[in-house]
Structure formats: C-alpha cells, structure tokens
GROMACS .gro file of C-alpha atoms in nm:
model
  385
    1MET     CA    1  -1.645  -1.465  -2.538
    2ASP     CA    2  -1.815  -1.536  -2.808
    3SER     CA    3  -2.198  -1.504  -2.739
    4GLU     CA    4  -2.269  -1.792  -2.987
    5GLU     CA    5  -2.078  -2.039  -2.800
    6ILE     CA    6  -2.233  -2.249  -2.642
    7TYR     CA    7  -2.026  -2.498  -2.429
    8PHE     CA    8  -1.817  -2.417  -2.112
    9ASN     CA    9  -1.464  -2.256  -2.157
   10LEU     CA   10  -1.241  -2.362  -1.865
   11ASN     CA   11  -0.897  -2.381  -1.952
   12PRO     CA   12  -0.591  -2.372  -1.716
   13VAL     CA   13  -0.523  -2.032  -1.725
   14ASN     CA   14  -0.908  -1.917  -1.633
   15PHE     CA   15  -0.897  -2.163  -1.427
   16PHE     CA   16  -0.582  -1.998  -1.201
   17ILE     CA   17  -0.775  -1.674  -1.222
   18ILE     CA   18  -1.088  -1.833  -1.105
   19SER     CA   19  -0.878  -2.007  -0.808
   20GLY     CA   20  -0.715  -1.658  -0.754
   21LEU     CA   21  -1.068  -1.506  -0.749
   22PHE     CA   22  -1.193  -1.735  -0.505
   23GLN     CA   23  -0.904  -1.672  -0.260
   24ASN     CA   24  -0.969  -1.293  -0.289
   25PHE     CA   25  -1.300  -1.341  -0.219
   26ILE     CA   26  -1.218  -1.554   0.079
   27LEU     CA   27  -0.956  -1.261   0.223
   28THR     CA   28  -1.235  -1.043   0.172
   29GLY     CA   29  -1.416  -1.145   0.432
   30ILE     CA   30  -1.190  -1.168   0.655
   31LEU     CA   31  -1.066  -0.814   0.587
   32LEU     CA   32  -1.402  -0.717   0.645
   33PHE     CA   33  -1.488  -0.896   1.007
   34ARG     CA   34  -1.083  -0.843   1.105
   35ARG     CA   35  -1.124  -0.741   1.516
   36GLY     CA   36  -0.803  -0.471   1.532
   37ASP     CA   37  -0.726  -0.091   1.610
   38ARG     CA   38  -0.785  -0.034   1.258
   39PRO     CA   39  -1.117  -0.146   1.168
   40LEU     CA   40  -1.203   0.122   0.944
   41ALA     CA   41  -0.858   0.044   0.717
   42ASN     CA   42  -0.968  -0.309   0.715
   43ARG     CA   43  -1.314  -0.228   0.573
   44LEU     CA   44  -1.184   0.002   0.311
   45ILE     CA   45  -0.922  -0.207   0.133
   46SER     CA   46  -1.166  -0.480   0.182
   47LEU     CA   47  -1.394  -0.314  -0.071
   48THR     CA   48  -1.126  -0.238  -0.274
   49LEU     CA   49  -1.073  -0.621  -0.303
   50LEU     CA   50  -1.430  -0.661  -0.355
   51ILE     CA   51  -1.459  -0.483  -0.623
   52VAL     CA   52  -1.197  -0.554  -0.801
   53ASN     CA   53  -1.278  -0.946  -0.786
   54LEU     CA   54  -1.610  -0.842  -0.904
   55HIS     CA   55  -1.466  -0.641  -1.188
   56LEU     CA   56  -1.254  -0.982  -1.284
   57THR     CA   57  -1.551  -1.192  -1.190
   58TYR     CA   58  -1.755  -1.067  -1.483
   59LEU     CA   59  -1.475  -1.128  -1.718
   60MET     CA   60  -1.470  -1.470  -1.624
   61VAL     CA   61  -1.839  -1.510  -1.638
   62LEU     CA   62  -1.794  -1.407  -2.002
   63ASP     CA   63  -1.505  -1.588  -2.064
   64THR     CA   64  -1.612  -1.923  -1.924
   65ASN     CA   65  -1.936  -1.857  -2.106
   66LEU     CA   66  -2.141  -1.908  -1.844
   67ASP     CA   67  -2.382  -1.601  -1.947
   68ASN     CA   68  -2.505  -1.828  -2.199
   69PHE     CA   69  -2.659  -2.090  -1.991
   70PHE     CA   70  -2.734  -1.809  -1.702
   71PRO     CA   71  -2.817  -1.480  -1.937
   72SER     CA   72  -2.898  -1.336  -1.538
   73LEU     CA   73  -2.596  -1.367  -1.468
   74LEU     CA   74  -2.537  -1.022  -1.694
   75TRP     CA   75  -2.826  -0.882  -1.538
   76ILE     CA   76  -2.591  -0.772  -1.174
   77PRO     CA   77  -2.421  -0.432  -1.202
   78TYR     CA   78  -2.073  -0.582  -1.158
   79SER     CA   79  -1.872  -0.289  -1.244
   80TYR     CA   80  -1.739  -0.028  -0.967
   81ILE     CA   81  -1.394   0.090  -1.067
   82THR     CA   82  -1.458   0.461  -1.014
   83ALA     CA   83  -1.423   0.358  -0.655
   84ILE     CA   84  -1.099   0.209  -0.634
   85GLY     CA   85  -0.912   0.522  -0.645
   86PRO     CA   86  -1.070   0.710  -0.343
   87LEU     CA   87  -1.071   0.392  -0.118
   88ILE     CA   88  -0.710   0.300  -0.198
   89TYR     CA   89  -0.691   0.663  -0.086
   90PHE     CA   90  -0.886   0.657   0.233
   91TYR     CA   91  -0.722   0.352   0.330
   92ALA     CA   92  -0.377   0.528   0.336
   93LYS     CA   93  -0.525   0.779   0.519
   94ALA     CA   94  -0.710   0.542   0.788
   95LEU     CA   95  -0.334   0.336   0.755
   96THR     CA   96  -0.149   0.665   0.911
   97ASN     CA   97  -0.410   0.906   1.103
   98THR     CA   98  -0.591   0.667   1.405
   99GLY     CA   99  -0.852   0.954   1.464
  100PHE     CA  100  -0.954   0.892   1.065
  101VAL     CA  101  -1.327   0.902   1.012
  102LEU     CA  102  -1.515   0.889   0.664
  103SER     CA  103  -1.743   1.225   0.659
  104ARG     CA  104  -1.984   1.364   0.439
  105VAL     CA  105  -1.715   1.546   0.275
  106SER     CA  106  -1.569   1.241   0.201
  107ILE     CA  107  -1.846   1.022   0.044
  108ARG     CA  108  -1.864   1.269  -0.217
  109HIS     CA  109  -1.555   1.138  -0.349
  110PHE     CA  110  -1.777   0.802  -0.435
  111VAL     CA  111  -2.032   1.014  -0.658
  112PRO     CA  112  -1.878   0.889  -0.989
  113VAL     CA  113  -1.937   0.541  -0.840
  114ILE     CA  114  -2.327   0.592  -0.826
  115VAL     CA  115  -2.290   0.750  -1.178
  116GLU     CA  116  -2.101   0.453  -1.274
  117PHE     CA  117  -2.397   0.204  -1.104
  118ILE     CA  118  -2.724   0.401  -1.263
  119LEU     CA  119  -2.563   0.336  -1.604
  120GLN     CA  120  -2.542  -0.018  -1.515
  121LEU     CA  121  -2.865  -0.066  -1.468
  122ILE     CA  122  -2.964   0.188  -1.805
  123GLN     CA  123  -2.782  -0.095  -2.007
  124ILE     CA  124  -2.913  -0.391  -1.862
  125ALA     CA  125  -3.253  -0.278  -1.901
  126TYR     CA  126  -3.168  -0.191  -2.234
  127SER     CA  127  -3.047  -0.517  -2.312
  128ILE     CA  128  -3.303  -0.696  -2.109
  129GLN     CA  129  -3.569  -0.480  -2.349
  130ASP     CA  130  -3.405  -0.576  -2.682
  131ALA     CA  131  -3.357  -0.923  -2.595
  132GLN     CA  132  -2.963  -0.877  -2.607
  133LEU     CA  133  -2.647  -0.962  -2.460
  134TYR     CA  134  -2.566  -0.670  -2.194
  135TYR     CA  135  -2.210  -0.690  -2.361
  136ASN     CA  136  -2.326  -0.648  -2.734
  137THR     CA  137  -2.553  -0.375  -2.729
  138PRO     CA  138  -2.405  -0.021  -2.899
  139LEU     CA  139  -2.490   0.132  -2.560
  140TYR     CA  140  -2.245  -0.078  -2.383
  141PHE     CA  141  -1.957   0.016  -2.628
  142TYR     CA  142  -1.993   0.355  -2.599
  143VAL     CA  143  -2.044   0.439  -2.249
  144THR     CA  144  -1.772   0.126  -2.076
  145PRO     CA  145  -1.432   0.290  -2.272
  146ILE     CA  146  -1.571   0.617  -2.118
  147THR     CA  147  -1.605   0.487  -1.772
  148TYR     CA  148  -1.287   0.301  -1.810
  149LEU     CA  149  -1.104   0.612  -1.893
  150TRP     CA  150  -1.264   0.800  -1.600
  151ALA     CA  151  -1.174   0.543  -1.362
  152ALA     CA  152  -0.800   0.527  -1.501
  153GLY     CA  153  -0.793   0.883  -1.442
  154SER     CA  154  -0.945   0.873  -1.097
  155ILE     CA  155  -0.741   0.585  -1.014
  156LEU     CA  156  -0.350   0.802  -1.098
  157PHE     CA  157  -0.511   1.038  -0.907
  158TYR     CA  158  -0.604   0.877  -0.631
  159LEU     CA  159  -0.298   0.694  -0.622
  160HIS     CA  160  -0.098   1.004  -0.632
  161LEU     CA  161  -0.266   1.175  -0.364
  162SER     CA  162  -0.205   0.796  -0.165
  163LEU     CA  163   0.172   0.786  -0.218
  164LYS     CA  164   0.197   1.142  -0.074
  165ILE     CA  165   0.021   1.063   0.226
  166ILE     CA  166   0.284   0.760   0.262
  167ASN     CA  167   0.594   0.979   0.189
  168ASN     CA  168   0.489   1.246   0.475
  169HIS     CA  169   0.426   0.927   0.713
  170GLU     CA  170   0.766   0.792   0.641
  171VAL     CA  171   0.952   1.156   0.704
  172TRP     CA  172   0.740   1.162   1.019
  173VAL     CA  173   0.840   0.780   1.123
  174LEU     CA  174   1.167   0.900   1.093
  175GLU     CA  175   1.149   1.171   1.335
  176ASN     CA  176   1.031   1.009   1.594
  177PHE     CA  177   1.125   0.658   1.558
  178SER     CA  178   1.469   0.455   1.563
  179ASN     CA  179   1.334   0.168   1.414
  180LEU     CA  180   1.138   0.137   1.127
  181LYS     CA  181   0.978  -0.232   1.169
  182GLU     CA  182   0.610  -0.277   1.141
  183ILE     CA  183   0.596   0.126   1.132
  184THR     CA  184   0.709   0.163   0.748
  185LEU     CA  185   0.448   0.163   0.456
  186ASN     CA  186   0.726   0.119   0.212
  187TRP     CA  187   0.548  -0.229   0.187
  188LEU     CA  188   0.209   0.016   0.060
  189LYS     CA  189   0.415   0.274  -0.119
  190LYS     CA  190   0.544  -0.054  -0.335
  191LEU     CA  191   0.241  -0.209  -0.388
  192ILE     CA  192   0.071   0.126  -0.492
  193VAL     CA  193   0.367   0.176  -0.766
  194TYR     CA  194   0.272  -0.164  -0.888
  195TYR     CA  195  -0.100  -0.099  -0.902
  196ARG     CA  196  -0.112   0.230  -1.062
  197LEU     CA  197   0.161   0.070  -1.361
  198LEU     CA  198  -0.033  -0.215  -1.413
  199TRP     CA  199  -0.354   0.038  -1.421
  200ILE     CA  200  -0.168   0.229  -1.674
  201ILE     CA  201  -0.135  -0.085  -1.888
  202TRP     CA  202  -0.487  -0.227  -1.828
  203VAL     CA  203  -0.729   0.020  -1.936
  204PRO     CA  204  -0.577   0.123  -2.288
  205PHE     CA  205  -0.584  -0.251  -2.361
  206ILE     CA  206  -0.950  -0.297  -2.255
  207ILE     CA  207  -1.063   0.012  -2.406
  208THR     CA  208  -0.880  -0.113  -2.761
  209PHE     CA  209  -0.995  -0.455  -2.703
  210LEU     CA  210  -1.353  -0.296  -2.662
  211LEU     CA  211  -1.368  -0.037  -2.959
  212PHE     CA  212  -1.182  -0.263  -3.177
  213PHE     CA  213  -1.222  -0.624  -3.114
  214ARG     CA  214  -1.544  -0.603  -2.957
  215PHE     CA  215  -1.495  -0.967  -2.769
  216GLN     CA  216  -1.413  -1.081  -3.135
  217LEU     CA  217  -1.081  -1.318  -2.988
  218GLN     CA  218  -0.932  -1.437  -3.326
  219TYR     CA  219  -0.603  -1.335  -3.259
  220ILE     CA  220  -0.390  -1.551  -3.019
  221SER     CA  221  -0.193  -1.265  -2.906
  222ILE     CA  222  -0.497  -1.085  -2.779
  223VAL     CA  223  -0.595  -1.371  -2.592
  224LEU     CA  224  -0.266  -1.431  -2.394
  225ALA     CA  225  -0.239  -1.047  -2.332
  226LEU     CA  226  -0.581  -1.039  -2.211
  227TYR     CA  227  -0.547  -1.344  -1.946
  228PHE     CA  228  -0.188  -1.256  -1.865
  229LEU     CA  229  -0.368  -0.901  -1.776
  230MET     CA  230  -0.602  -1.031  -1.567
  231LEU     CA  231  -0.363  -1.298  -1.390
  232ILE     CA  232  -0.144  -0.988  -1.250
  233LEU     CA  233  -0.465  -0.796  -1.140
  234THR     CA  234  -0.614  -1.114  -0.958
  235TYR     CA  235  -0.279  -1.198  -0.776
  236LEU     CA  236  -0.151  -0.838  -0.724
  237THR     CA  237  -0.473  -0.772  -0.546
  238LEU     CA  238  -0.441  -1.097  -0.373
  239TRP     CA  239  -0.085  -0.954  -0.271
  240ILE     CA  240  -0.220  -0.631  -0.182
  241GLY     CA  241  -0.489  -0.766   0.027
  242LEU     CA  242  -0.203  -1.059   0.208
  243GLU     CA  243   0.012  -0.741   0.291
  244SER     CA  244  -0.248  -0.534   0.428
  245LEU     CA  245  -0.390  -0.831   0.676
  246LYS     CA  246  -0.028  -0.893   0.782
  247LYS     CA  247   0.083  -0.508   0.832
  248GLY     CA  248  -0.196  -0.312   0.810
  249ASN     CA  249  -0.260  -0.336   1.153
  250LEU     CA  250   0.004  -0.106   1.303
  251ILE     CA  251   0.131   0.058   1.582
  252PHE     CA  252   0.125   0.413   1.591
  253LEU     CA  253   0.076   0.720   1.840
  254LYS     CA  254  -0.250   0.791   1.961
  255PRO     CA  255  -0.446   1.081   1.812
  256ASN     CA  256  -0.373   1.254   2.201
  257GLU     CA  257  -0.033   1.180   2.167
  258GLU     CA  258   0.098   1.315   1.841
  259LYS     CA  259   0.299   1.630   1.777
  260THR     CA  260   0.107   1.928   1.946
  261ALA     CA  261   0.154   2.227   1.711
  262ASN     CA  262   0.538   2.340   1.619
  263LYS     CA  263   0.603   2.635   1.865
  264ASN     CA  264   0.888   2.940   1.736
  265PHE     CA  265   1.179   2.737   1.820
  266GLY     CA  266   1.377   2.983   1.572
  267LYS     CA  267   1.411   3.236   1.865
  268LEU     CA  268   1.605   3.033   2.098
  269THR     CA  269   1.937   3.159   2.176
  270LYS     CA  270   2.289   2.963   2.079
  271ALA     CA  271   2.334   2.930   2.436
  272GLU     CA  272   1.972   2.753   2.459
  273ILE     CA  273   2.062   2.537   2.181
  274GLN     CA  274   2.385   2.401   2.257
  275ASN     CA  275   2.232   2.334   2.601
  276CYS     CA  276   1.994   2.099   2.479
  277ILE     CA  277   2.245   1.938   2.205
  278SER     CA  278   2.474   1.850   2.535
  279LYS     CA  279   2.184   1.695   2.746
  280ILE     CA  280   2.130   1.474   2.452
  281ILE     CA  281   2.437   1.382   2.393
  282ARG     CA  282   2.518   1.336   2.744
  283LEU     CA  283   2.168   1.116   2.775
  284MET     CA  284   2.313   0.908   2.465
  285ASP     CA  285   2.663   0.840   2.573
  286GLN     CA  286   2.596   0.766   2.955
  287ASP     CA  287   2.238   0.616   3.004
  288LYS     CA  288   2.292   0.450   2.590
  289MET     CA  289   1.939   0.466   2.538
  290TYR     CA  290   2.004   0.383   2.201
  291LEU     CA  291   2.039   0.022   2.340
  292ASN     CA  292   1.626   0.031   2.356
  293GLU     CA  293   1.545  -0.142   1.987
  294ASN     CA  294   1.201   0.025   1.998
  295LEU     CA  295   1.371   0.381   2.168
  296SER     CA  296   1.106   0.684   2.038
  297LEU     CA  297   1.149   1.087   1.986
  298ARG     CA  298   0.869   1.066   2.266
  299GLU     CA  299   1.081   0.856   2.538
  300LEU     CA  300   1.433   1.034   2.489
  301ALA     CA  301   1.193   1.370   2.524
  302ILE     CA  302   1.048   1.228   2.888
  303LYS     CA  303   1.353   1.106   2.964
  304LEU     CA  304   1.515   1.436   2.910
  305ASN     CA  305   1.188   1.648   3.058
  306ALA     CA  306   1.198   1.815   2.758
  307ASP     CA  307   0.942   1.901   2.446
  308PRO     CA  308   0.941   1.620   2.177
  309ASN     CA  309   0.941   1.922   1.943
  310LEU     CA  310   1.195   2.112   2.048
  311ILE     CA  311   1.463   1.795   2.032
  312SER     CA  312   1.340   1.700   1.713
  313PHE     CA  313   1.415   2.061   1.603
  314VAL     CA  314   1.732   2.049   1.729
  315LEU     CA  315   1.839   1.730   1.578
  316ASN     CA  316   1.690   1.843   1.259
  317ASN     CA  317   1.817   2.186   1.246
  318HIS     CA  318   2.165   2.208   1.439
  319MET     CA  319   2.261   1.833   1.394
  320GLU     CA  320   2.192   1.791   1.080
  321LYS     CA  321   2.024   1.446   1.160
  322ASN     CA  322   1.656   1.326   1.168
  323PHE     CA  323   1.579   1.071   1.526
  324TYR     CA  324   1.627   0.812   1.329
  325ASP     CA  325   1.965   0.851   1.175
  326PHE     CA  326   2.061   1.038   1.499
  327VAL     CA  327   2.008   0.735   1.718
  328ASN     CA  328   2.141   0.466   1.415
  329SER     CA  329   2.442   0.617   1.424
  330TYR     CA  330   2.520   0.537   1.776
  331ARG     CA  331   2.427   0.227   1.715
  332ILE     CA  332   2.629   0.146   1.414
  333GLU     CA  333   2.980   0.278   1.658
  334GLU     CA  334   2.812   0.055   1.956
  335VAL     CA  335   2.869  -0.238   1.676
  336ILE     CA  336   3.196  -0.168   1.555
  337ASN     CA  337   3.329  -0.098   1.939
  338LYS     CA  338   3.204  -0.452   1.995
  339LEU     CA  339   3.330  -0.581   1.669
  340ASN     CA  340   3.686  -0.455   1.823
  341ASP     CA  341   3.602  -0.621   2.173
  342PRO     CA  342   3.754  -0.956   2.226
  343SER     CA  343   3.464  -1.007   2.481
  344TYR     CA  344   3.258  -1.010   2.174
  345LYS     CA  345   3.413  -1.281   1.951
  346HIS     CA  346   3.174  -1.527   2.050
  347LEU     CA  347   2.883  -1.349   1.902
  348THR     CA  348   2.768  -1.374   1.522
  349LEU     CA  349   2.778  -1.042   1.378
  350LEU     CA  350   2.377  -1.040   1.384
  351GLY     CA  351   2.387  -1.118   1.708
  352ILE     CA  352   2.633  -0.825   1.773
  353ALA     CA  353   2.362  -0.591   1.579
  354MET     CA  354   2.102  -0.706   1.806
  355GLU     CA  355   2.276  -0.657   2.113
  356SER     CA  356   2.362  -0.315   1.950
  357GLY     CA  357   1.985  -0.188   1.903
  358PHE     CA  358   1.934  -0.328   1.619
  359ASN     CA  359   1.584  -0.547   1.570
  360SER     CA  360   1.589  -0.621   1.204
  361LYS     CA  361   1.894  -0.726   0.979
  362THR     CA  362   1.781  -0.574   0.661
  363THR     CA  363   1.820  -0.267   0.877
  364PHE     CA  364   2.130  -0.291   1.014
  365ASN     CA  365   2.299  -0.406   0.694
  366ARG     CA  366   2.147  -0.054   0.535
  367VAL     CA  367   2.206   0.170   0.781
  368PHE     CA  368   2.597   0.043   0.853
  369LYS     CA  369   2.695   0.088   0.478
  370GLN     CA  370   2.519   0.414   0.446
  371VAL     CA  371   2.711   0.499   0.776
  372THR     CA  372   3.075   0.360   0.748
  373GLY     CA  373   3.014   0.334   0.321
  374MET     CA  374   3.106  -0.075   0.394
  375THR     CA  375   2.893  -0.385   0.425
  376PRO     CA  376   2.887  -0.525   0.812
  377SER     CA  377   3.104  -0.841   0.709
  378ALA     CA  378   3.327  -0.649   0.441
  379PHE     CA  379   3.381  -0.452   0.750
  380GLN     CA  380   3.453  -0.715   0.996
  381LYS     CA  381   3.696  -0.910   0.759
  382ARG     CA  382   3.929  -0.592   0.764
  383SER     CA  383   3.916  -0.521   1.094
  384THR     CA  384   4.004  -0.830   1.170
  385ASN     CA  385   4.339  -0.891   0.922
   0.00000   0.00000   0.00000
C-alpha cells in the first residue's frame, strides 16, 4: 500500500479477497432485484452488502496499487460504513413486520452517512488541489479514525436494537407456532453476533493502523492481521447475503391477521379458565391436532372457536407453557407411545418423529431431550432392553 510502489500487487490472499468481493457484488444484484414477499428487506440487505463491498474494494485498490496506475480511482467516495448499523436494524424490522415501510422519520437515521459522504468529497477535493494521494493527506488521518469510531458506535448500537427485535420475534414465534422451521430468525441472530464481534475487532485495528502505521507495512504481523480481518469481513458478509437469500422470504401472518390488542383476561373466573383448559386438552386428545406439523395458535383457536389471545393467555399463565412447548409435549408423548407399539417397529426413529408431527430432526432431538432428559436414541435403546 506504499504510494511509491508502481507494480501491480496481486498475491494469493488478496486474490481470494477480490474473488469474494466479486461474489458479494453478484449476490448484491440478485438480492436487489429479487422477487418475493419481502422486497424492502431484500433491498436493505443488498445495500448492506454493497456498502461493505465498496469499503473493502477501496482497501483492495490500495493494496493492489491500482491507484498508482489509475489515480482517478481515489476520486470516488467509497465509504458509507455509518449506514451499516441502520440498514441491518431496518432489515430486521422488515423481516419481522410485513407492514413495515421506511418513513421520513426513518430516513433521519442515515444523516451520518450524508456527513460521511460530504467529508469524503472535501478530502478528495483537497487531495486533487494539492496533487496528493487521497490517503496521504493530513486531513485523511484525522477524519477517517473519527468516522470509524462513529461507525463502530453506530454499528454496536443498531445491532443491539436488531437483537432485541429478533428476541421479541422469537418469543412471538414460540407463542404462535408449533414448528420453527423457516420461521425462526436464529440464523440472523447468530450472524449479527458474529458481525458485531468482528467490527469490535476491525475498527480498533484500522484506527491503530491509520494513526500509527499510516499504510507503512514494515511488519509482517500487521500485514497478516490486516489480510485476515479483510478475509473474515468479506466472507462473513457473503455468508450473511447467502443466508438472507435462502431464508429471507419467511412466512408470517399478514398485518391484518396479527394479534389484536390483549384483552383483560385477568378478570376471568376459575370456572371459565378451567373450561378453556378442558376444551384445549379435549381437542388435542381427541382430534390429535398436534400431528399437523404446521399447527399454529390461530388454527387451534379457530377449531375451538375462541380468541387466539385467550388461548395464549391460558397456556402461558395457567398451564405454564407457551404454544410451542405445549404442542411438542404431545408430540413427544406420541413418539414414546409409538416406540412402545410393535406395529411401528418398521419405522426408523426419524420416521416415527415425522409421523408424530415433527418436521425437523434437529428440532425433534432438541425437544425430546428437553422433555425426557435423554436423547431419542438412548431412550429407544433403554425401551428395547
């Protein structure tokens, strides 16, 4: 990255980074123009990928010495990293709320990006006027660390808000669905946690690199650390894009089908509560609705001709289970009964689980151990002895 170097610097590591960036740019275009029921979410995550890619592209321009051959490449504002936090935050909101739209109030979250853009234009104009390379001006070494610090604080703040949205969504899912496949946002939660950790490491490193080394790479440890972090940032971003492409069009209740405001169910008498409990248990025992792998709270409430909020209230407050745990406890009981029934000996353990209402081996194993304290295979061995 030394401005005096005039050769094109391409090595296996930065080639691997550049190939990742190409994949990210392709994925950005796919997400941007993707059709589906989450167009806003797709656009928000595509913009996130684009911004990270542009930032890393700028670093690759410097690392490969392309700026020595094409100085005008440094006249382009590459950095918009203060937008990353708000974009991921609004992406989480768009995924969990089909009625979410970006309002004028939402736009104010992107004011720092405008400031960041203007500061880059000032620096570019200053470098052109003094015939200096963009990253060698004194202004760059003072403004850029401040921008990074602001971006780091912004990313950590908005990712924290995003995790709160996801956690609230997960609670809602457990109260409304009996299977979490293609509904849960645990995949996004994990990626956000990893992304937050990466930026906690990335920003202090870059600030130290700018203030104390100023692109002078005399130490191989600094070069390796810089490459390693760029590799992680490139391919973690690619991973986020791929997961969004695969799981981003989740199926939720439409806005007009969502929960109505909770009524004051605390005024219900013991007899009314017990009557509701009896109806729920009778329906599950007689109709075996838990065998429906996609059973939802709304479907159960329709069958009972009752308010979904009432069912949820009774389950949580008087049966001490959310809807997910309640239905799956019946499924586990069904599995145990079938394991002890000779007529089901021809089925595998997974086959019995699917016959009992589960639609995921991972979910079945986790729920079974949670209810019985044993793995399904261990339980099966014990029951055959």
